PDB file of C-alpha atoms in Angstrom:
ATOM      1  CA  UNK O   1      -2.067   5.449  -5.375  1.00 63.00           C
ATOM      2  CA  UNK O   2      -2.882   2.059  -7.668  1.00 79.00           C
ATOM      3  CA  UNK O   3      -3.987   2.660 -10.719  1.00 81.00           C
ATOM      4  CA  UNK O   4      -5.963  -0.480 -12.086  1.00 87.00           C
ATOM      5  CA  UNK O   5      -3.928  -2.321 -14.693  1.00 92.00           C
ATOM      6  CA  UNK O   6      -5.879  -0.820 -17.712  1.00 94.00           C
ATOM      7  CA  UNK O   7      -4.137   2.774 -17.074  1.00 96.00           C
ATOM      8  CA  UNK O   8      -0.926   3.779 -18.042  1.00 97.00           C
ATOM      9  CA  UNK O   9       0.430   6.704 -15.805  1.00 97.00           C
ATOM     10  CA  UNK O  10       1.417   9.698 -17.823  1.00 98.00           C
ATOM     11  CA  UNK O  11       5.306   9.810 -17.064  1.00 97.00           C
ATOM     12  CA  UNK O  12       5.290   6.277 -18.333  1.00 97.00           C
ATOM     13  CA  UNK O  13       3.327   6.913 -21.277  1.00 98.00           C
ATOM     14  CA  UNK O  14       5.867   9.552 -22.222  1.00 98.00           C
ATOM     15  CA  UNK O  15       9.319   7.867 -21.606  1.00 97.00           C
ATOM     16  CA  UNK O  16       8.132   4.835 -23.168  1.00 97.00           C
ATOM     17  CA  UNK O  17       6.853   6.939 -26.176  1.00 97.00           C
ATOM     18  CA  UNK O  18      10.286   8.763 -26.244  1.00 97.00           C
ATOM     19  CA  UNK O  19      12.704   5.713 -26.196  1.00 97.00           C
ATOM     20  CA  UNK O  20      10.426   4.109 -29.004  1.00 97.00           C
ATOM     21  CA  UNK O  21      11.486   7.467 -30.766  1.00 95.00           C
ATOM     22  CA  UNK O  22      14.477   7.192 -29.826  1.00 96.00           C
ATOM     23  CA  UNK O  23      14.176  10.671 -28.510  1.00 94.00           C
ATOM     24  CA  UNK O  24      14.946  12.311 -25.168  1.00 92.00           C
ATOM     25  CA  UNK O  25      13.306  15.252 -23.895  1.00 90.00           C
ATOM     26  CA  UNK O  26      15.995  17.533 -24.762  1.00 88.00           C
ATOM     27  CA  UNK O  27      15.884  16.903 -28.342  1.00 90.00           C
ATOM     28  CA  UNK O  28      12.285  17.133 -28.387  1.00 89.00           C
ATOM     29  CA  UNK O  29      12.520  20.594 -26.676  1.00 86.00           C
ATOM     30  CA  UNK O  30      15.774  21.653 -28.653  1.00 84.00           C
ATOM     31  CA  UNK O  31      13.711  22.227 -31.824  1.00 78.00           C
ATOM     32  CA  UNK O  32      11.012  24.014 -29.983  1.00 80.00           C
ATOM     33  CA  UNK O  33      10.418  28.213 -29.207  1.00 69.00           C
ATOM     34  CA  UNK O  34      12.530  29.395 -26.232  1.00 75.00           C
ATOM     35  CA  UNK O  35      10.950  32.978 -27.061  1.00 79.00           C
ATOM     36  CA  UNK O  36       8.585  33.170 -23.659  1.00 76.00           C
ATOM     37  CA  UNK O  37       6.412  35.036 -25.933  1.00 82.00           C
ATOM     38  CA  UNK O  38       5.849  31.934 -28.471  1.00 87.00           C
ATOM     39  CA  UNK O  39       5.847  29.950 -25.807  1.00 89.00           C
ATOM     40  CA  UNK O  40       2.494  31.462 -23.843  1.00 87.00           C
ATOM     41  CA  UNK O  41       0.966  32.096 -27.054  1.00 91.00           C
ATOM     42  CA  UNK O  42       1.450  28.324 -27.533  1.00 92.00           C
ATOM     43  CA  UNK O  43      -0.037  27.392 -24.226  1.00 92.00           C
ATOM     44  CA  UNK O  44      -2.894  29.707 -24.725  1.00 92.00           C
ATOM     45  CA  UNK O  45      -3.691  27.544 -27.302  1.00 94.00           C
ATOM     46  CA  UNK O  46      -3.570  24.169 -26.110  1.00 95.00           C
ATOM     47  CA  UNK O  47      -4.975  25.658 -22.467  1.00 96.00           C
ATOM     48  CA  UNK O  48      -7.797  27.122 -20.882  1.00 96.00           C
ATOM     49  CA  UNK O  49      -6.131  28.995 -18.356  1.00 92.00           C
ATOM     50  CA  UNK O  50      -5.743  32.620 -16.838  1.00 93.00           C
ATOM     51  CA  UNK O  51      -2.869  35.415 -16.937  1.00 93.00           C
ATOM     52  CA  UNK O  52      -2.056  34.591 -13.335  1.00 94.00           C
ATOM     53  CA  UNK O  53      -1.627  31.128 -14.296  1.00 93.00           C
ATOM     54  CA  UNK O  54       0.518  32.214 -16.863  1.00 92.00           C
ATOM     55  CA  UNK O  55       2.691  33.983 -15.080  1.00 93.00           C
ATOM     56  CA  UNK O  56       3.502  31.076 -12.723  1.00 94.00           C
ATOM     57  CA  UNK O  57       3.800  28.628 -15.396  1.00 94.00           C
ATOM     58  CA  UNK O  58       6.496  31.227 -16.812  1.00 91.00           C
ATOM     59  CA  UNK O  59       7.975  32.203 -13.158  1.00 93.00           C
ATOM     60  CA  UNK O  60       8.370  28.356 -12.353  1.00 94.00           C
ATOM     61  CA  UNK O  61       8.974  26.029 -15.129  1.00 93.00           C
ATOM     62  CA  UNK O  62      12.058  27.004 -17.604  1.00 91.00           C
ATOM     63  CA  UNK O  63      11.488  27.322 -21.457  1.00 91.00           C
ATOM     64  CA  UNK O  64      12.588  23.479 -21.741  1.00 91.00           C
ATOM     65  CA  UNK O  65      10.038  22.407 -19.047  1.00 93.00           C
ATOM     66  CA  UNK O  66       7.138  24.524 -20.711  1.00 93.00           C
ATOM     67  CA  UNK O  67       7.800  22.888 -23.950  1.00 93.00           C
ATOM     68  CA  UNK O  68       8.163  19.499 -22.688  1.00 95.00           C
ATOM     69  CA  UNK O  69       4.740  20.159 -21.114  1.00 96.00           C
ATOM     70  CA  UNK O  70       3.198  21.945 -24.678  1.00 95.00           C
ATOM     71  CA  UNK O  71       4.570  18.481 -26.056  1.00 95.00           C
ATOM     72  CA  UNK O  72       3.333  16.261 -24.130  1.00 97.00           C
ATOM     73  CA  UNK O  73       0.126  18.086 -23.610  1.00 97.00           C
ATOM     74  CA  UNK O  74      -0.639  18.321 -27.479  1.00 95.00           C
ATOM     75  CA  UNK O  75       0.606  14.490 -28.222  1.00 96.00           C
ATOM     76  CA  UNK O  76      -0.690  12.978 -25.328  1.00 97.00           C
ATOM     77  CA  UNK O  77      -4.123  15.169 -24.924  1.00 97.00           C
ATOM     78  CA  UNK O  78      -5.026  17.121 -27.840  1.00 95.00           C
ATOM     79  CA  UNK O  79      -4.450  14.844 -31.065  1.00 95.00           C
ATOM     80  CA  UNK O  80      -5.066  11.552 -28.956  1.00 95.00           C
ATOM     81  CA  UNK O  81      -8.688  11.792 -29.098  1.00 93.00           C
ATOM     82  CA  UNK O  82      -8.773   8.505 -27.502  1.00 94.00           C
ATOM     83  CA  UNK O  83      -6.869   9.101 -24.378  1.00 95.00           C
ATOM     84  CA  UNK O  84      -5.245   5.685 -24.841  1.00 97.00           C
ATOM     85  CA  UNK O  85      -1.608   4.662 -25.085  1.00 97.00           C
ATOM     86  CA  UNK O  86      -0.756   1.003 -25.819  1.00 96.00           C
ATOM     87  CA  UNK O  87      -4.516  -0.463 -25.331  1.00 96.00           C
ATOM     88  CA  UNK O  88      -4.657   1.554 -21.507  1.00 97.00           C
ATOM     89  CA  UNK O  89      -5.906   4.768 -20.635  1.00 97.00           C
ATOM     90  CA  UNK O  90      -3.583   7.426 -20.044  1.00 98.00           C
ATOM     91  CA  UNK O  91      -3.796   8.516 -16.280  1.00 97.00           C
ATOM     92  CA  UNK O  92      -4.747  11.110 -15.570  1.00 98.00           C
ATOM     93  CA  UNK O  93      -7.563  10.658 -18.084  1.00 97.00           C
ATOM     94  CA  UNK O  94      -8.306  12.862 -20.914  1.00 97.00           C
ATOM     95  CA  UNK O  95     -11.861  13.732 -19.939  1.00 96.00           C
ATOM     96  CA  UNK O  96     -10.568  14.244 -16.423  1.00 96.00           C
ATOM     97  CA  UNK O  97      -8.205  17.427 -18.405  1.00 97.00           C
ATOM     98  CA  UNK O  98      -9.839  17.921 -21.340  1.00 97.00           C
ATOM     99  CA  UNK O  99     -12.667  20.213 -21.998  1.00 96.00           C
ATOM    100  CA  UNK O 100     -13.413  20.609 -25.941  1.00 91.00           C
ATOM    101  CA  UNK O 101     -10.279  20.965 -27.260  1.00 92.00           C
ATOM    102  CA  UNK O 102      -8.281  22.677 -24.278  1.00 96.00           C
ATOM    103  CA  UNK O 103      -6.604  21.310 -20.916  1.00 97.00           C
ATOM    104  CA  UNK O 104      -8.829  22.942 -18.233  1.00 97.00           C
ATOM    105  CA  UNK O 105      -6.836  24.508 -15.213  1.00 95.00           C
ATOM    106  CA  UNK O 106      -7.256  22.312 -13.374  1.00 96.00           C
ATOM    107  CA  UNK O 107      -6.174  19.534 -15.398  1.00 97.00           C
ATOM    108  CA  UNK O 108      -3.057  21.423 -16.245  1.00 97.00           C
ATOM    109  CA  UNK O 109      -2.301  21.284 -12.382  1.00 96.00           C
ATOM    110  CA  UNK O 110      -2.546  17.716 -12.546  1.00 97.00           C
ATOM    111  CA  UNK O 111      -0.500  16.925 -16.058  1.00 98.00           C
ATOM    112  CA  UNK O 112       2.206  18.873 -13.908  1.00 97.00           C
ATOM    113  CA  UNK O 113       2.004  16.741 -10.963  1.00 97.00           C
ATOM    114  CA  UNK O 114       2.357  13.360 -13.443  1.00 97.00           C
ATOM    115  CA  UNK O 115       5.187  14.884 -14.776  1.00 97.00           C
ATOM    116  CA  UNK O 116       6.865  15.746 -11.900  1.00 96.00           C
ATOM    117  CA  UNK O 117       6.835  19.052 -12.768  1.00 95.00           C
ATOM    118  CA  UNK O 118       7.090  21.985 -10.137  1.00 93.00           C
ATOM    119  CA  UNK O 119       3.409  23.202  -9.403  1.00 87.00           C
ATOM    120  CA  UNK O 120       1.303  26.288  -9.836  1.00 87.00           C
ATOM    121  CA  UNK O 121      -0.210  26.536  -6.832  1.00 78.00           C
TER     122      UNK O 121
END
């Protein structure tokens, strides 16, 4: 798919954001929980989503992956109120993920995808 040239996909959003850092994933997720337990209690709140979502996240994704995603979810989502990175909208959009102050399920699915993250289905 095309996005129009006033989005930003996700992924690029992120790796772009990280080399301005000068970070890499790793560090960012080297100073983060590996408990599973901190880790879902940190999900639960930055998502809207169900025990049986919950356990696939955990089943699925590794403790790096899930705090890559918390990351990226709370910079990219939560605190960005605008949904913007650079002057372009973040794709997938924050309204399309976002409801009130949570990722939705359903956005959470796609977050995943733009990541290239394994999926929950």
């Amino acid at each position: 798919m095309s996005l129009p040239s006033y989005y930003i996909p996700l992924k690029k959003a992120v790796d772009d954001f990280l080399k301005e850092q000068g970070l890499t994933p790793i560090d960012v997720t080297r100073v983060m929980d590996e408990n599973s337990e901190g880790i879902v209690e940190s999900l639960r709140k930055r998502c809207m989503i169900s025990f049986r979502t919950e356990k696939k996240l955990l089943e699925k994704l590794t403790s790096k992956q899930l705090n890559f995603l918390i990351f990226v979810i709370h910079t990219f989502y939560i605190v960005n109120m605008g949904g913007m990175y650079k002057g372009l909208l973040i794709y997938p959009r924050r309204d399309q993920v976002v409801s009130g102050q949570k990722i939705t399920e359903e956005g959470l699915r796609q977050i995943l995808r733009a990541l290239g993250l394994p999926d929950i289905d």
